[in-house]
Coordinates of C-alpha atoms in Angstrom, one line a residue:
M1 CA 1.6 0.6 -172.5
E2 CA 1.3 -2.5 -170.4
Q3 CA -0.7 -4.3 -173.1
I4 CA 1.9 -3.5 -175.8
K5 CA 4.7 -4.8 -173.4
E6 CA 2.8 -8.1 -173.1
L7 CA 2.7 -8.4 -176.9
I8 CA 6.5 -7.8 -177.1
D9 CA 7.2 -10.2 -174.3
S10 CA 5.0 -12.9 -175.8
D11 CA 7.7 -13.5 -178.5
Y12 CA 4.9 -14.1 -181.0
F13 CA 6.3 -11.4 -183.2
Q14 CA 9.8 -12.1 -184.5
D15 CA 10.2 -10.1 -187.7
H16 CA 11.8 -6.7 -187.7
Y17 CA 8.8 -4.9 -189.1
H18 CA 6.3 -5.8 -186.4
L19 CA 8.9 -5.4 -183.7
A20 CA 9.8 -1.9 -184.9
I21 CA 6.1 -1.0 -184.8
L22 CA 5.5 -2.5 -181.4
Y23 CA 8.5 -0.8 -179.8
D24 CA 7.6 2.5 -181.5
L25 CA 4.0 2.2 -180.0
Y26 CA 5.5 1.3 -176.6
G27 CA 7.6 4.4 -176.8
V28 CA 4.7 6.8 -177.6
S29 CA 1.6 5.1 -176.1
V30 CA 1.6 7.3 -172.9
Y31 CA 2.3 11.0 -172.4
S32 CA 4.3 11.5 -169.3
M33 CA 6.9 14.0 -167.9
D34 CA 8.1 11.4 -165.4
R35 CA 11.8 10.9 -165.9
K36 CA 11.7 7.1 -165.3
I37 CA 8.9 6.6 -167.8
L38 CA 10.7 8.9 -170.3
K39 CA 13.8 6.8 -170.0
T40 CA 11.9 3.6 -170.7
Q41 CA 10.2 5.2 -173.7
N42 CA 13.4 6.5 -175.1
A43 CA 15.0 3.0 -174.8
A44 CA 12.0 1.5 -176.6
L45 CA 12.2 4.0 -179.4
N46 CA 15.9 3.3 -179.9
T47 CA 15.1 -0.4 -180.0
A48 CA 12.5 0.3 -182.7
L49 CA 15.1 2.2 -184.6
K50 CA 17.5 -0.7 -184.6
H51 CA 14.8 -3.0 -186.0
C52 CA 13.8 -0.5 -188.6
R53 CA 17.4 -0.2 -189.8
A54 CA 17.1 -3.8 -191.0
L55 CA 14.2 -2.8 -193.2
D56 CA 13.9 -0.8 -196.4
R57 CA 11.1 1.3 -194.9
I58 CA 12.1 5.0 -195.0
D59 CA 8.6 6.1 -194.0
L60 CA 8.6 4.1 -190.8
Y61 CA 12.2 5.1 -190.1
G62 CA 11.3 8.8 -190.4
L63 CA 8.3 8.3 -188.1
I64 CA 10.3 6.6 -185.4
L65 CA 12.9 9.4 -185.5
Y66 CA 10.1 11.9 -185.3
H67 CA 8.8 10.2 -182.1
L68 CA 12.3 9.9 -180.7
I69 CA 12.8 13.7 -181.1
L70 CA 9.5 14.3 -179.3
K71 CA 10.5 12.2 -176.4
Q72 CA 14.0 13.7 -176.2
K73 CA 12.4 17.1 -176.2
N74 CA 11.1 16.2 -172.7
S75 CA 14.2 14.5 -171.4
S76 CA 17.4 15.5 -173.3
L77 CA 17.3 18.4 -175.7
I78 CA 20.9 18.1 -176.8
D79 CA 20.4 14.5 -177.7
A80 CA 17.3 15.4 -179.8
T81 CA 19.4 17.6 -182.1
Q82 CA 21.4 14.7 -183.5
Y83 CA 18.3 13.3 -185.2
F84 CA 17.0 16.5 -186.9
E85 CA 18.7 16.1 -190.3
E86 CA 18.2 12.4 -190.7
C87 CA 14.5 12.7 -189.6
E88 CA 13.7 15.5 -192.1
R89 CA 15.6 13.7 -194.9
S90 CA 13.7 10.5 -194.3
L91 CA 10.3 12.2 -194.1
Q92 CA 11.1 14.1 -197.3
K93 CA 12.1 11.0 -199.2
A94 CA 8.9 9.2 -198.0
G95 CA 6.7 12.1 -199.1
A96 CA 5.4 12.6 -195.6
Y97 CA 5.1 16.3 -196.0
R98 CA 2.6 16.9 -193.2
R99 CA 4.8 15.1 -190.7
L100 CA 7.8 17.0 -192.1
I101 CA 6.2 20.3 -191.2
Y102 CA 5.6 19.2 -187.6
A103 CA 9.2 18.0 -187.5
K104 CA 10.4 21.4 -188.5
L105 CA 8.2 23.0 -185.9
N106 CA 9.5 20.7 -183.2
K107 CA 13.0 21.6 -184.2
G108 CA 12.2 25.3 -183.8
N109 CA 10.7 24.6 -180.3
I110 CA 13.8 22.7 -179.3
Y111 CA 16.1 25.5 -180.5
T112 CA 14.0 27.9 -178.4
K113 CA 14.5 25.7 -175.3
L114 CA 18.2 25.6 -176.1
H115 CA 18.2 29.4 -176.3
H116 CA 19.3 29.3 -180.0
Y117 CA 16.7 32.0 -180.7
P118 CA 17.9 33.1 -184.2
L119 CA 17.7 29.5 -185.5
A120 CA 14.2 29.1 -183.9
E121 CA 12.9 32.4 -185.3
R122 CA 14.1 31.5 -188.8
I123 CA 12.1 28.3 -188.7
Y124 CA 9.0 30.0 -187.4
Q125 CA 9.3 32.7 -190.1
E126 CA 9.7 30.2 -192.8
L127 CA 6.7 28.2 -191.7
E128 CA 4.6 31.4 -191.4
L129 CA 5.6 32.5 -194.9
S130 CA 4.8 29.0 -196.4
Q131 CA 1.4 28.7 -194.7
S132 CA -0.4 29.1 -198.1
Q133 CA 1.3 25.9 -199.1
I134 CA 0.4 24.1 -195.9
D135 CA -2.8 22.0 -196.1
E136 CA -2.9 21.5 -192.4
K137 CA -5.2 23.9 -190.4
N138 CA -3.8 22.9 -187.0
I139 CA -0.2 23.9 -187.7
I140 CA -0.7 27.6 -188.3
P141 CA -1.9 28.6 -184.8
I142 CA 0.9 26.4 -183.3
V143 CA 3.5 28.2 -185.3
Y144 CA 2.2 31.6 -184.0
E145 CA 2.1 30.2 -180.4
S146 CA 5.7 29.0 -180.6
Y147 CA 6.9 32.2 -182.2
S148 CA 5.1 34.4 -179.6
W149 CA 6.7 32.4 -176.7
C150 CA 10.2 32.6 -178.3
S151 CA 9.7 36.4 -178.6
L152 CA 8.3 36.8 -175.1
I153 CA 11.3 35.1 -173.3
Q154 CA 13.6 37.4 -175.3
E155 CA 11.7 40.4 -174.0
K156 CA 10.5 41.2 -177.5
Y157 CA 7.1 42.1 -176.1
E158 CA 5.6 43.8 -179.2
I159 CA 6.4 40.9 -181.5
A160 CA 5.2 38.4 -178.8
L161 CA 1.9 40.1 -178.5
L162 CA 1.4 40.4 -182.3
Q163 CA 2.1 36.7 -182.8
A164 CA -0.2 35.7 -179.8
K165 CA -3.0 37.7 -181.4
K166 CA -2.4 36.0 -184.7
A167 CA -2.6 32.6 -182.9
K168 CA -6.0 33.6 -181.4
K169 CA -7.3 34.8 -184.8
A170 CA -6.1 31.5 -186.3
G171 CA -8.2 29.6 -183.8
S172 CA -5.8 28.7 -181.0
K173 CA -7.4 27.1 -178.0
F174 CA -4.1 26.8 -176.1
P175 CA -4.4 28.2 -172.6
D176 CA -0.7 29.1 -172.4
I177 CA -1.1 31.7 -175.1
Y178 CA -2.7 33.9 -172.4
I179 CA 0.6 33.9 -170.5
T180 CA 2.1 35.7 -173.4
I181 CA -0.9 38.1 -173.9
V182 CA -1.1 39.0 -170.3
Y183 CA 2.6 39.3 -169.5
A184 CA 3.5 41.2 -172.7
N185 CA 0.7 43.7 -172.0
Y186 CA 1.9 44.0 -168.4
K187 CA 5.5 44.7 -169.5
L188 CA 4.4 47.1 -172.2
G189 CA 2.4 49.1 -169.6
N190 CA -1.0 48.1 -171.1
L191 CA -2.4 47.3 -167.7
E192 CA -6.0 47.4 -168.6
E193 CA -5.4 45.1 -171.5
A194 CA -3.6 42.7 -169.2
R195 CA -6.6 42.7 -166.8
Q196 CA -9.0 42.1 -169.6
A197 CA -7.0 39.2 -170.9
I198 CA -7.0 37.6 -167.4
L199 CA -10.8 37.9 -167.3
E200 CA -11.1 36.4 -170.7
F201 CA -8.8 33.5 -169.7
R202 CA -11.0 32.8 -166.7
A203 CA -14.2 32.9 -168.8
L204 CA -12.8 30.6 -171.6
F205 CA -11.1 27.9 -169.7
S206 CA -12.6 25.6 -167.1
S207 CA -10.6 24.3 -164.1
S208 CA -7.8 21.8 -164.8
P209 CA -4.4 21.3 -163.2
R210 CA -2.7 23.3 -166.0
T211 CA -5.2 26.2 -166.1
D212 CA -5.2 26.4 -162.3
F213 CA -1.4 26.6 -162.3
I214 CA -1.5 29.4 -164.8
Q215 CA -4.3 31.1 -162.9
Q216 CA -2.1 31.3 -159.8
F217 CA 0.5 33.3 -161.8
F218 CA -2.3 35.6 -163.0
V219 CA -3.3 36.3 -159.4
L220 CA 0.3 37.4 -158.7
L221 CA 0.2 39.6 -161.8
E222 CA -3.1 41.2 -160.7
K223 CA -1.6 42.0 -157.3
R224 CA 1.4 43.6 -158.9
I225 CA -0.8 45.6 -161.3
E226 CA -2.7 46.9 -158.3
N227 CA 0.6 47.7 -156.4
K228 CA -0.4 45.3 -153.7
P229 CA 2.0 42.9 -151.8
L230 CA 2.4 39.5 -153.3
P231 CA 1.1 36.7 -151.0
A232 CA 4.0 34.7 -149.8
P233 CA 2.0 31.4 -149.5
L234 CA 0.9 31.7 -153.1
I235 CA 4.5 32.4 -154.3
E236 CA 5.7 29.4 -152.4
R237 CA 3.0 27.2 -153.7
L238 CA 3.6 28.3 -157.3
L239 CA 7.4 27.7 -157.0
N240 CA 6.8 24.2 -155.6
Q241 CA 4.5 23.3 -158.5
L242 CA 7.0 24.3 -161.2
P243 CA 8.5 20.8 -161.5
D244 CA 5.0 19.4 -162.2
F245 CA 4.5 21.7 -165.1
R246 CA 7.9 21.7 -166.8
D247 CA 6.4 21.9 -170.2
V248 CA 4.7 25.2 -169.4
E249 CA 8.2 26.8 -168.9
L250 CA 6.8 29.4 -166.6
E251 CA 10.2 29.7 -165.0
M252 CA 11.3 31.8 -168.0
I253 CA 9.2 34.7 -166.8
L254 CA 8.3 33.9 -163.2
Y255 CA 11.8 34.1 -161.9
P256 CA 12.6 37.5 -163.5
F257 CA 9.1 38.7 -162.4
L258 CA 9.7 37.7 -158.8
T259 CA 13.3 39.0 -158.8
A260 CA 12.1 42.4 -160.0
Y261 CA 9.3 42.4 -157.4
Y262 CA 11.6 41.7 -154.4
Q263 CA 14.1 44.3 -155.6
S264 CA 11.3 46.8 -155.8
I265 CA 10.4 46.3 -152.1
E266 CA 14.1 46.1 -151.2
D267 CA 13.9 42.5 -150.1
Y268 CA 17.3 41.6 -151.4
K269 CA 17.6 38.3 -149.6
N270 CA 14.6 36.8 -151.5
A271 CA 15.7 38.6 -154.7
S272 CA 19.0 36.8 -154.5
M273 CA 17.4 33.5 -153.7
I274 CA 15.1 33.8 -156.7
Q275 CA 18.0 34.9 -158.9
A276 CA 19.9 31.8 -157.9
C277 CA 17.0 29.6 -158.8
W278 CA 16.8 31.4 -162.1
I279 CA 20.5 30.8 -162.9
Q280 CA 20.3 27.2 -161.8
Y281 CA 17.2 26.7 -164.1
L282 CA 19.0 28.2 -167.1
Q283 CA 22.0 25.9 -166.4
F284 CA 20.1 22.7 -166.3
S285 CA 17.0 23.3 -168.5
Q286 CA 18.9 22.1 -171.6
T287 CA 19.7 18.7 -170.2

């Protein structure tokens, strides 16, 4: 990212085409959930878009819009929706059908985050039905992963589990899919299946910040399955780590899970506190 900034600041490149490419690269060269970096990247992508508008390059224009939607997905969901139609139209005209499929998938994921579930489900179903026409092996498991998560947070546990199993069968290596498998089985009363899925998760995935974060939630679930008290230090640690793993969206099931737990032990003070966190998250998760 710093090297690209040096190229931009050198003033060697003056034409719109190269500046559009450089600002686009500057906007996507680093993956980060840091709000300051995201703001810088969004500004760079908007600058790339301005340069591209001076060109007759519909392919590059569609690509920059696609990247802008991806960045807005992590910073401002509402702002991302304004680019959907123009992005898809540009990619369609450019014949960039592979990118168009991913653009539609991202649109479905953003609708899920915005709680527009019927719109998201329609997109996932259309992509699933058209999979025989999709010459892109990686997209199919991602469609199933997204559809399963959309179903899980709506408490459609049977559908969520079915789609998660489809994702696994299609070759998904995404650790988050086990959140769906474990939690859906737990809510459906399939406690042994939930345990087995946790063991499988531990066997398949080595330690990493993301998997360790998910693993902590599974420890809480195991305690709940065994009717044992949930360790307060672990709950506190997990709640404190939520901002560092915003893209996991564990809040969508952790808050209801903890609320139900505290209510079951008649700890209404903590139940109310978690419920308040849950309401606040729902209010601000779309911004």
